[in-house]
Coordinates of C-alpha atoms in Angstrom, one line a residue:
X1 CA 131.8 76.2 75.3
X2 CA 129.3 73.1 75.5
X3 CA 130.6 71.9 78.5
X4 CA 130.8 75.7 80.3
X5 CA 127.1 75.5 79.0
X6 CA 126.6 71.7 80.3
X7 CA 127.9 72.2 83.3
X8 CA 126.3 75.6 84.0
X9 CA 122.7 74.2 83.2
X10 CA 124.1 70.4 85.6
X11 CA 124.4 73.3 88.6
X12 CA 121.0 75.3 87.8
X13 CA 118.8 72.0 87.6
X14 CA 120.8 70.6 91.0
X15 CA 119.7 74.2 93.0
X16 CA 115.9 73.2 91.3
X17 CA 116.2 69.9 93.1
X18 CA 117.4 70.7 96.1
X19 CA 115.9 73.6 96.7
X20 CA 112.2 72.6 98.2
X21 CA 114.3 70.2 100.4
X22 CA 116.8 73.0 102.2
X23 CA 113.7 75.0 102.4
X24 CA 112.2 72.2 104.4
X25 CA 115.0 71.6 106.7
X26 CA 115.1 75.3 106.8
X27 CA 111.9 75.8 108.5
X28 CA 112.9 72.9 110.9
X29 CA 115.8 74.5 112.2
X30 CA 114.0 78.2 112.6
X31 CA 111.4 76.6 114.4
X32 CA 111.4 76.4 118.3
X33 CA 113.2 78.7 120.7
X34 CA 116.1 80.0 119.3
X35 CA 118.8 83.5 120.3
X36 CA 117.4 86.4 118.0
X37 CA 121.5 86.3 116.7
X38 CA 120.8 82.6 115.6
X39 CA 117.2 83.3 113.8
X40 CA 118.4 86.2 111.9
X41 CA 120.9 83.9 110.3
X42 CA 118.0 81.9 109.4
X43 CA 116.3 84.9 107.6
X44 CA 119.5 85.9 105.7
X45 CA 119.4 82.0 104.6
X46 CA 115.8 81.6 103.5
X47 CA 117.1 85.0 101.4
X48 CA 119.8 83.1 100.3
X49 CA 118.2 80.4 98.9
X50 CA 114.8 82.4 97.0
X51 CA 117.7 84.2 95.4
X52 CA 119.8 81.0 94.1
X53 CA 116.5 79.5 92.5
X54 CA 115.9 83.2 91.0
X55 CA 119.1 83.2 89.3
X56 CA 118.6 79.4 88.7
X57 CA 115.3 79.5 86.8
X58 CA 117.0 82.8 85.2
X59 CA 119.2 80.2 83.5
X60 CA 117.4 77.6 82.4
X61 CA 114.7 80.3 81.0
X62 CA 116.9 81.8 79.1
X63 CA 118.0 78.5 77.8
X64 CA 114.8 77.7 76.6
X65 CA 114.2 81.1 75.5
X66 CA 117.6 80.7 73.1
X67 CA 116.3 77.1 72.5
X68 CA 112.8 78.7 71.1
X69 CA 114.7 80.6 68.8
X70 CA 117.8 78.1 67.0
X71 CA 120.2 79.8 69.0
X72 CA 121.0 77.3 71.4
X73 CA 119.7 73.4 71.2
X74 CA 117.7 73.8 74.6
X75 CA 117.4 71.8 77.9
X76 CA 118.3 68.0 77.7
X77 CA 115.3 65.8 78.5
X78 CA 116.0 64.9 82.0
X79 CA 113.9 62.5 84.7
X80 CA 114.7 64.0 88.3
X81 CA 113.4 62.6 91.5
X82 CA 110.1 63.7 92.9
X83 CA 109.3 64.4 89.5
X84 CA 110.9 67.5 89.3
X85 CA 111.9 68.5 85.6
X86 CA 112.4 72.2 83.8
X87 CA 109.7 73.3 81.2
X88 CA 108.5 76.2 80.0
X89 CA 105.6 76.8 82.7
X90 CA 107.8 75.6 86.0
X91 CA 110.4 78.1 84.7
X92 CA 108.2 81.1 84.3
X93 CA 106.4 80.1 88.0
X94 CA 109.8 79.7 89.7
X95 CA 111.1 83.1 87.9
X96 CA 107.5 84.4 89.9
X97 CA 108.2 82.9 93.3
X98 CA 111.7 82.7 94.0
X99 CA 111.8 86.7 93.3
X100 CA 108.5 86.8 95.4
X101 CA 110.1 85.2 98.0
X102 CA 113.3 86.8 98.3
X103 CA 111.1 90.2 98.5
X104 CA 108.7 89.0 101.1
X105 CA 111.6 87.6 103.3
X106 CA 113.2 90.8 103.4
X107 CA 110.0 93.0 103.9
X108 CA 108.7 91.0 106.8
X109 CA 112.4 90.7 108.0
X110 CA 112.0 94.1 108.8
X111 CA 108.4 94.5 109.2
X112 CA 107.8 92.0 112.1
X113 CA 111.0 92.6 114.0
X114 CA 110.9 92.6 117.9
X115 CA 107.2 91.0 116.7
X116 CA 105.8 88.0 119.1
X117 CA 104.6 86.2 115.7
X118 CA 108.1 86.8 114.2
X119 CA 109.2 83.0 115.1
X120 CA 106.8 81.4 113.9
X121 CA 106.6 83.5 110.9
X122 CA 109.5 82.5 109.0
X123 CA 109.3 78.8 109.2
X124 CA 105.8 78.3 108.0
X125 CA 106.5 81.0 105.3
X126 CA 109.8 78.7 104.1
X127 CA 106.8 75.9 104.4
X128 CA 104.7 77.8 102.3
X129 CA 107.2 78.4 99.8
X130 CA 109.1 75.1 99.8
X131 CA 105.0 73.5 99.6
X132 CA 104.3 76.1 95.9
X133 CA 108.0 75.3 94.1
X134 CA 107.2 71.6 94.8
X135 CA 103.9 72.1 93.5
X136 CA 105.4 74.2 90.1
X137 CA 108.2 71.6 89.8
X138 CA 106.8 68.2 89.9
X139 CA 104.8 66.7 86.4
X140 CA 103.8 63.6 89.0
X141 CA 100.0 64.4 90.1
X142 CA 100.5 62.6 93.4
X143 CA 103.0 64.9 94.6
X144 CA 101.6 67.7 93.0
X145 CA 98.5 66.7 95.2
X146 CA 100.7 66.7 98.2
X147 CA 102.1 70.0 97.6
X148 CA 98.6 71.8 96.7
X149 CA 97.4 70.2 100.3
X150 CA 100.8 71.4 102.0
X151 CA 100.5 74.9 101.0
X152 CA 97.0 75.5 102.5
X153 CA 97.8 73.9 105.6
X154 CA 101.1 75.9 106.1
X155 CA 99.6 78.8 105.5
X156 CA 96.6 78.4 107.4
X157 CA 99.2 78.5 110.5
X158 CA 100.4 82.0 109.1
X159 CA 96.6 83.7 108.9
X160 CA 96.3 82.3 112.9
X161 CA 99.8 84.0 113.9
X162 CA 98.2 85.7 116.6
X163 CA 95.8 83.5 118.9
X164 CA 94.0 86.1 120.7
X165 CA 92.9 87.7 117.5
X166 CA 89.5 86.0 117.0
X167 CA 87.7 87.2 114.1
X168 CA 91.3 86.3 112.5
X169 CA 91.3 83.0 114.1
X170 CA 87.5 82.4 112.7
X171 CA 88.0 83.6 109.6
X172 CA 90.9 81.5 109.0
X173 CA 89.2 78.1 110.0
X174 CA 86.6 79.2 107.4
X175 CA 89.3 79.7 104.5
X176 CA 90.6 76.1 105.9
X177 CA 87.5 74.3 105.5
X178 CA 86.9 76.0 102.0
X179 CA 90.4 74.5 101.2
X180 CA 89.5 71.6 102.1
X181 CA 86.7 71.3 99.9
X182 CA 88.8 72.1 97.1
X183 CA 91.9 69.9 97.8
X184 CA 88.6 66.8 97.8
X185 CA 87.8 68.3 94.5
X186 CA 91.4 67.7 93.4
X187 CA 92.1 64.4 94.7
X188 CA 88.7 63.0 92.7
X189 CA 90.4 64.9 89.9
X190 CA 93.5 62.6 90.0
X191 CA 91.6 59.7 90.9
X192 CA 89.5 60.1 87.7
X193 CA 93.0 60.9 85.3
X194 CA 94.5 57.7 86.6
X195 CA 91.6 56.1 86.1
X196 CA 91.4 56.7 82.4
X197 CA 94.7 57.0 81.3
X198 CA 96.3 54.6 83.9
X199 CA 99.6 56.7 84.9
X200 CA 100.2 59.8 87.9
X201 CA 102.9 60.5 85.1
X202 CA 102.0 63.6 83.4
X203 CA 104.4 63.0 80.5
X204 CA 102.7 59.5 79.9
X205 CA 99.3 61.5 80.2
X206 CA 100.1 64.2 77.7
X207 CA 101.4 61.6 75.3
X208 CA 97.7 59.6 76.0
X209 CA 96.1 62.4 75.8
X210 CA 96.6 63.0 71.7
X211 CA 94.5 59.9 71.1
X212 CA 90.7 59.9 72.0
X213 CA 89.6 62.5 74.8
X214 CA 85.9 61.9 74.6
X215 CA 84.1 60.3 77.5
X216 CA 81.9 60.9 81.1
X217 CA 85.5 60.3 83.1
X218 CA 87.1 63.6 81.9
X219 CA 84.0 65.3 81.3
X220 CA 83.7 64.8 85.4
X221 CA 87.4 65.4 85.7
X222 CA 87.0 68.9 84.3
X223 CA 84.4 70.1 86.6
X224 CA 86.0 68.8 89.6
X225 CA 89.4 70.2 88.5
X226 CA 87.0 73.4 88.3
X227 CA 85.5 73.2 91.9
X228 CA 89.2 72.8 93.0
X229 CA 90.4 76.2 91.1
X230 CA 86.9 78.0 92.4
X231 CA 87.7 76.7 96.2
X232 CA 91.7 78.3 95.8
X233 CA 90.7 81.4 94.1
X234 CA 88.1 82.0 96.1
X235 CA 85.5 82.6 93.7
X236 CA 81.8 82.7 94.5
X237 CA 80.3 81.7 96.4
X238 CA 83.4 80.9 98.1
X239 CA 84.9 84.2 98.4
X240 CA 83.6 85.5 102.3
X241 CA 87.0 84.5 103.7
X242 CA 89.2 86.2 101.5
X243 CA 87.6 89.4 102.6
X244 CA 88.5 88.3 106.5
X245 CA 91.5 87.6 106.7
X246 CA 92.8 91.1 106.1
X247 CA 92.9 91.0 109.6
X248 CA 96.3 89.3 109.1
X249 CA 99.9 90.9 108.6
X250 CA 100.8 92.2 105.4
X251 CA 103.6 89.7 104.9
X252 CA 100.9 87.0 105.1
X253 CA 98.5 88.8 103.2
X254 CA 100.8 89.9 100.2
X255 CA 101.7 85.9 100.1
X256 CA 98.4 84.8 100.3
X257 CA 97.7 87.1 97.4
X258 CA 100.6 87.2 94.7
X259 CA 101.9 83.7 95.6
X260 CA 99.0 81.2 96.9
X261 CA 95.1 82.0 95.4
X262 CA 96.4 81.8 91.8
X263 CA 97.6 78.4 92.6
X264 CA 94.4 77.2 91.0
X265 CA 94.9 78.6 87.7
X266 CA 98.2 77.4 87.5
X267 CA 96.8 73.5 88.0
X268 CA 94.5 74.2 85.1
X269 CA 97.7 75.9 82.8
X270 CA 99.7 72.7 83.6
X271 CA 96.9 70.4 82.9
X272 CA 94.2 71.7 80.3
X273 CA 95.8 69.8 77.9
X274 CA 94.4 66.5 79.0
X275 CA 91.1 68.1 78.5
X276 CA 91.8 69.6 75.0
X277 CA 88.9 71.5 73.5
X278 CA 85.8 72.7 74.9
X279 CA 84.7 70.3 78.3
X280 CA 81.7 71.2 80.9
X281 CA 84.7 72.6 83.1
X282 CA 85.6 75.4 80.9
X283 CA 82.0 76.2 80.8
X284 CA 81.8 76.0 84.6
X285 CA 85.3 78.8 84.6
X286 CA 83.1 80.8 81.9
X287 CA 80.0 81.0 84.2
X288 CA 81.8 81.6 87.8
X289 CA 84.7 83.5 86.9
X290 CA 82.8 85.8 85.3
X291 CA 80.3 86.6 87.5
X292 CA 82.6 86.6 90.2
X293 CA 85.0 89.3 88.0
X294 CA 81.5 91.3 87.4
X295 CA 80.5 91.5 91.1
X296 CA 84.0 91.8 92.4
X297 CA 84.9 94.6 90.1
X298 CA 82.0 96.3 91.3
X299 CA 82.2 95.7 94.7
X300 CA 85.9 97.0 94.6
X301 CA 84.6 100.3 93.6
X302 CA 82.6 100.9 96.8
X303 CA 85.4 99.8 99.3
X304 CA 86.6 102.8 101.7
X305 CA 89.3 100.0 103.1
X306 CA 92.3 99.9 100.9
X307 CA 92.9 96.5 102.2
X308 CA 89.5 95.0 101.5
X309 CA 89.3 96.8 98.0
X310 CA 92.5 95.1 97.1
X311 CA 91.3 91.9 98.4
X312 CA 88.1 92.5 96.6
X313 CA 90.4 93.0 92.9
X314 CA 92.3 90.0 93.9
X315 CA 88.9 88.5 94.0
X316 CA 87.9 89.7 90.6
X317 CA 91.4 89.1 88.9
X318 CA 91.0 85.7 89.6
X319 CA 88.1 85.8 88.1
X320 CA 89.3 87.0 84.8
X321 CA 91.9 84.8 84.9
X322 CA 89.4 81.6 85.4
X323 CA 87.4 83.3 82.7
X324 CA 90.6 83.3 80.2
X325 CA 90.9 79.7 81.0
X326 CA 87.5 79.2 80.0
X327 CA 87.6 80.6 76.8
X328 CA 90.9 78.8 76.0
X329 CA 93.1 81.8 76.1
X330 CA 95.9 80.3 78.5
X331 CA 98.8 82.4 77.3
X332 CA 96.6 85.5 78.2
X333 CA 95.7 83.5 81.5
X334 CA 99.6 83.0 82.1
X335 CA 101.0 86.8 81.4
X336 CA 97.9 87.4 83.7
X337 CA 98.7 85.2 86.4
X338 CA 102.4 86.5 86.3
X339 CA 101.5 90.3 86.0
X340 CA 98.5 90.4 88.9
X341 CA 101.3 88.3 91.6
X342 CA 103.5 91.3 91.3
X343 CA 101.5 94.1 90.9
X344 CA 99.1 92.8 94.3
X345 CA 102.4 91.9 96.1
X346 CA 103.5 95.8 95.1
X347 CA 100.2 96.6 96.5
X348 CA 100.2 94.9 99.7
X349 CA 103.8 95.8 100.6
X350 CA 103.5 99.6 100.0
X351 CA 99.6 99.4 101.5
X352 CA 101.0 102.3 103.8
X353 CA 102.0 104.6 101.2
X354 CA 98.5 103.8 99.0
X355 CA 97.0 105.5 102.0
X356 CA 99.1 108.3 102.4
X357 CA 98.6 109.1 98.8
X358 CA 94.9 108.6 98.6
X359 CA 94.1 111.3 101.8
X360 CA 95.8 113.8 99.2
X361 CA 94.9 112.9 95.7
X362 CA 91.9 114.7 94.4
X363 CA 88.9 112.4 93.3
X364 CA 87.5 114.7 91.3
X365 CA 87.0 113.2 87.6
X366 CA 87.4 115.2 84.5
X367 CA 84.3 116.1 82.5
X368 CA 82.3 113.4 80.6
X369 CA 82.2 114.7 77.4
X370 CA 86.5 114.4 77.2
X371 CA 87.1 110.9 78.8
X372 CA 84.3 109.5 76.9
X373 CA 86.0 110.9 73.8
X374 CA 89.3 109.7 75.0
X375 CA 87.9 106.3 75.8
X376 CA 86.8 105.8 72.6
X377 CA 89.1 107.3 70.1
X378 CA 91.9 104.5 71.9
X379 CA 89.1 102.1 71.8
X380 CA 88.6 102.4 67.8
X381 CA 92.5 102.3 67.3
X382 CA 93.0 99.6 69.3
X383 CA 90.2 97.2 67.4
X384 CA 92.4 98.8 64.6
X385 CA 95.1 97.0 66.0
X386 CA 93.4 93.7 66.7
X387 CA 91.9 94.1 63.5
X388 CA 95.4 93.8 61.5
X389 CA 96.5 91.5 64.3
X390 CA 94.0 89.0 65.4
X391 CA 96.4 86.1 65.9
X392 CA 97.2 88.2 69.0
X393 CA 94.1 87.3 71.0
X394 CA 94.4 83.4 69.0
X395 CA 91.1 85.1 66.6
X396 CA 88.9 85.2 69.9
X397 CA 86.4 87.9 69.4
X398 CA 85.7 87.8 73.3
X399 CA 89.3 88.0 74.1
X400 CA 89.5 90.9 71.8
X401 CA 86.5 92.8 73.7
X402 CA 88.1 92.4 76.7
X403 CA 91.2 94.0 75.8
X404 CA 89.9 96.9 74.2
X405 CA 87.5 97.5 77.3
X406 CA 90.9 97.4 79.4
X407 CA 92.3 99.8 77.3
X408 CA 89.2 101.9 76.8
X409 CA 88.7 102.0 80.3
X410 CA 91.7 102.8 81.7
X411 CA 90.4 106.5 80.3
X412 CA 87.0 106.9 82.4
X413 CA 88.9 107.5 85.4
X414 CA 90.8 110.3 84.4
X415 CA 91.8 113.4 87.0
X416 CA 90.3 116.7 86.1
X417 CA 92.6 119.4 85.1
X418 CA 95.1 117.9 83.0
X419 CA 96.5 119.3 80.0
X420 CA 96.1 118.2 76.5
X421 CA 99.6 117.0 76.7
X422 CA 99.2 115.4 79.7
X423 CA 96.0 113.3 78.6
X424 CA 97.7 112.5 75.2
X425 CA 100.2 110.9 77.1
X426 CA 97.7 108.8 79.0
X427 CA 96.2 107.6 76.2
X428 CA 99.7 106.2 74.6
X429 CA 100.4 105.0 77.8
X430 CA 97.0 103.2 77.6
X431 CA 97.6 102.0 74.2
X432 CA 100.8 100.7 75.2
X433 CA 99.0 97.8 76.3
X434 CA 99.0 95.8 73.4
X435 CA 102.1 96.2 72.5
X436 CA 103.3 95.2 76.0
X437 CA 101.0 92.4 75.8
X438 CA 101.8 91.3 72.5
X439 CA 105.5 90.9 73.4
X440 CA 104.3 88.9 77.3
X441 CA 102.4 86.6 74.2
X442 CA 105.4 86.1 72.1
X443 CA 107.7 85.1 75.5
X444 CA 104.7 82.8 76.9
X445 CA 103.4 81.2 74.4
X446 CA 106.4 78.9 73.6
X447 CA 105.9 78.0 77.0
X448 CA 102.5 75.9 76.5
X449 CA 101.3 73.8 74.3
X450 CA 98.8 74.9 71.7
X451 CA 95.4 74.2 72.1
X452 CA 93.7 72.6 68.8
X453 CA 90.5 74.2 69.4
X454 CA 90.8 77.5 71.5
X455 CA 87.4 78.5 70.5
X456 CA 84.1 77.1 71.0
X457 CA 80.9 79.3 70.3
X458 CA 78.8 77.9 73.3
X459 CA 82.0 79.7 76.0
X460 CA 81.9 82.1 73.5
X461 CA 78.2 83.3 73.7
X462 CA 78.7 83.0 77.9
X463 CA 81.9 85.0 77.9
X464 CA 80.1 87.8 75.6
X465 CA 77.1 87.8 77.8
X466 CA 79.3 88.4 80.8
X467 CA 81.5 91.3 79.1
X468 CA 78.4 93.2 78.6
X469 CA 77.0 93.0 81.1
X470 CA 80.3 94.1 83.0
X471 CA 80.7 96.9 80.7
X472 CA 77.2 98.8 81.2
X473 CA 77.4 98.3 85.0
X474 CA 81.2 99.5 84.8
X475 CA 80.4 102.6 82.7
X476 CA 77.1 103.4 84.7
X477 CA 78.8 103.4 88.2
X478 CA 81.9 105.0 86.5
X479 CA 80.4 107.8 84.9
X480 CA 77.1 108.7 86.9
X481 CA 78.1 107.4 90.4
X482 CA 75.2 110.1 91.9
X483 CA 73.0 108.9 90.0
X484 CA 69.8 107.8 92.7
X485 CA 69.1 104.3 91.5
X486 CA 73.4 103.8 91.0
X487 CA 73.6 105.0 94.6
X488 CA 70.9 102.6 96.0
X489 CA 72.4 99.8 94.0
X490 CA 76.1 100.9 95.3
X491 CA 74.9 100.3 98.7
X492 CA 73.7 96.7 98.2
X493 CA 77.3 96.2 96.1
X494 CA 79.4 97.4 99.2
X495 CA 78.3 94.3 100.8
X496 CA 79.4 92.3 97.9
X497 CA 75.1 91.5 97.0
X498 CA 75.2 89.6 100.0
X499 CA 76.0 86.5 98.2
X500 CA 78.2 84.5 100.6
X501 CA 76.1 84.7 103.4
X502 CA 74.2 81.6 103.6
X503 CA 77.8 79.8 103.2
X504 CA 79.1 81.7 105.9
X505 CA 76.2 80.8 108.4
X506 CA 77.0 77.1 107.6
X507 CA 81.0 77.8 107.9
X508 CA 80.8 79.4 111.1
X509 CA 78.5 76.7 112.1
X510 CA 81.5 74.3 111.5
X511 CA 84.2 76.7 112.9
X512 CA 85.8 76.4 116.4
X513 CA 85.0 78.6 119.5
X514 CA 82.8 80.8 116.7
X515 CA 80.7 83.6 118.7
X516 CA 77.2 84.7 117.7
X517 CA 76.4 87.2 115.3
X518 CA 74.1 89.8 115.0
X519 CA 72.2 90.6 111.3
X520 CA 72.9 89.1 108.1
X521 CA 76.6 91.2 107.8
X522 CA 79.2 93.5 109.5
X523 CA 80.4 96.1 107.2
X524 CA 84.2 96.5 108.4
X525 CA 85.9 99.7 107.8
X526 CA 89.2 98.3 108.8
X527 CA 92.7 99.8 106.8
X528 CA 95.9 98.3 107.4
X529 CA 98.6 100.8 105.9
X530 CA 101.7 101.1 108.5
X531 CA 100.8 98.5 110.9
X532 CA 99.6 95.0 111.7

């Protein structure tokens, strides 16, 4: 039975190392002019190999899973080239993208067939792909570097599939140079971890890392390592491009958004240990992300584009997420990393259908008086809960606030009409939340390593600020959306509070064959449902 086991784990670990590499020579062969008969074999490959590393990472995660428990003695310690070795976070990433993948291949299969842009689709795509398992893989920060470069520049050649389309074309260059501030901020990042603890080895800086952490050089490293996640999550005032390049297919766009922008949380979940504690770039994830979740949440609200609403809650989710980060709640972070990359690439995918069924839902809201009731009876259980249970948030009140005000909220927006049965079941199905969430925390946490101080009153005091501040605009625009002063104010928050403006002037100074343009901004009413 060992050596079944042995030799089952030898052939999962091989497909993890060879996999970025036949993705690679992959996209080399699809590339170029090829007989339709000859590059559909190439999309039933690329298939092919998302679904091997699925059922790889399958294995080893349920290895380590068994392992967690004294059921099984877990995965050897093993040294493979590129420095590509299985833990806990690379496992739960791959589990994410190699599914991903194997979705999005056959969905744009489909989707872009007898399409111009469909050759050069699927080899920047494998690109893209091969580019983010390198990047989840590797525990060696200069080919981690590599790979975080690699995937912004493969995908910039997806967002420009079609040349003639120029506000695509402008917008992308602006979402390139924006990368391209970020991967500078990552590179000083490395630069400053070698230079304090001497090794690209993350391993050997992990192990450094349990001694003295004190000091200007990570101090600095944290806030570039926070510029960097800002720049790939496009958080403000870095966000513009994300709302412009819904001019793209939906295959690009549901990989830009479930498999690429949260690529800078996932840097901060592989490295916050090195920065243990409470450093100026948590405070700097605190600040941004949650403006940028209070603005973006808002702004969604407004949106008569499903497309740009949904790249508007991408916006704010990775907001949240930075914001989780900042307060030291990284197995909350991870469960929401994991859950928002399938729920947006859901979104993106069935964009068509999320129109259908919005021209004929009814928007009207039930009465005040019952979802404010609602609200708050599942509200008071659920601090109940918490209450009882507080090692569930790791005994952070601000974490706790924002759960209840997700399951609180998920009341205000409920559809006149229903029956009492019908809104009972609503508000289980709201409560189910934490228990959902409370087994994502028992999975993940194994996962990463346990912070020695996860909270720090100063993050504290910034993330409590930002939840209620959050909360009364929520509730206000929620609840009295006619209200005159929420209508004036709903106006100014279609347009996103015009905060990305002056960096798009300078952007579009810096981006090729840009055109003039007229006022400060264009409001775009553009839906992409059934069509590129």
């Amino acid at each position: 039975m060992s050596t079944l086991l042995e030799s089952t784990v030898f052939a999962a670990l091989l497909v993890w190392l060879v996999l970025p590499l036949a993705l690679l020579a992959l996209a080399g062969l699809s590339a170029g002019n090829i007989s339709p008969k000859r590059q559909q074999r190439f999309w039933h490959a690329g298939q092919a190999l998302m679904s091997a590393a699925f059922i790889a990472s399958a294995l080893i995660g349920g290895l380590l899973i068994l392992g967690t428990m004294g059921v099984a003695t877990g995965l050897p310690e093993v040294a493979l080239p590129l420095g590509l070795y299985p833990d806990g976070l690379a496992v739960w990433m791959a589990l994410l993208i190699s599914f991903l993948g194997t979705v999005l291949l056959r969905f744009a299969q489909r989707y872009l067939h007898g399409d111009r842009g469909q050759a050069r689709f699927l080899p920047w795509c494998l690109v893209v792909l091969a580019s983010v398992m390198l990047l989840v893989f590797t525990h060696h920060l200069l080919v981690m570097l590599m790979a975080w470069i690699s995937v912004s520049v493969a995908l910039h050649h997806l967002l420009t599939l079609y040349p003639e389309r120029r506000e695509a074309q402008q917008a992308a260059w602006q979402k390139f140079i924006v990368s391209r501030l970020g991967d500078v901020a990552l590179i000083i990042t490395v630069g400053l971890l070698y230079y304090h603890y001497g090794s690209f080895q993350l391993p050997e800086l992990l192990a450094a890392a349990q001694g003295e952490q004190s000091g200007w050089v990570l101090q600095a490293a944290s806030v570039t390592l926070a510029l960097a996640a800002l720049c790939k999550c496009a958080q403000l005032p870095l966000h513009g491009w994300l709302m412009k390049v819904m001019e793209a297919p939906t295959p690009v766009s549901a990989l830009l958004h479930a498999g690429v922008i949260n690529l800078g949380g996932f840097i901060w979940l592989r490295l916050y240990p090195l920065f243990d504690g409470v450093s100026m770039g948590h405070g700097v994830l605190v600040l941004v992300g949650g403006i940028t979740a209070v603005v973006a949440v808002l702004t969604m609200l407004t949106q008569t584009s499903v497309k740009h609403a949904l790249a508007w809650s991408t916006c704010a989710q990775m907001g949240f997420m930075l914001f989780e980060i900042g307060l030291g709640a990284y197995t909350l972070a991870l469960a929401h990393l994991l859950a928002h990359s399938l729920y947006k690439a859901h979104s993106f995918l069935a964009s068509g259908r999320t129109v259908r069924a919005a021209r004929c839902s009814s928007l009207t809201l039930a009465s005040l008086p019952h979802r404010v009731w609602m609200a708050s009876v599942t509200a008071v259980i659920a601090v109940a809960v918490l209450g009882l249970w507080p090692s569930l948030v790791s005994h952070n009140p601000v974490l706790g606030a924002l759960l209840v005000m997700a399951i609180g909220g998920a009341l205000l927006g409920m559809p006149a009409g229903l029956p009492l049965v019908r809104r009972l079941t609503l508000c289980l199905l709201a409560l189910s939340l934490l228990p959902i969430y409370a087994v994502l925390h028992v999975l993940l946490s194994p996962t990463l390593p346990q912070p020695s101080a996860p909270f720090h009153w100063v993050t504290g005091v910034i993330g409590g600020g930002v939840l209620v501040v959050l909360a009364s605009l929520a509730t206000l625009v929620t609840l009295w959306p006619t209200h005159p002063r929420v209508a004036r104010w709903r106006l100014h928050f279609s347009y996103g509070l015009y905060l990305d403006v002056s960096l798009q002037r300078w952007l579009e100074g810096l981006t090729p064959g840009r055109r003039a343009t007229q006022g400060i901004v264009t409001k775009t009413s553009y839906v992409e449902g059934e069509s590129s």
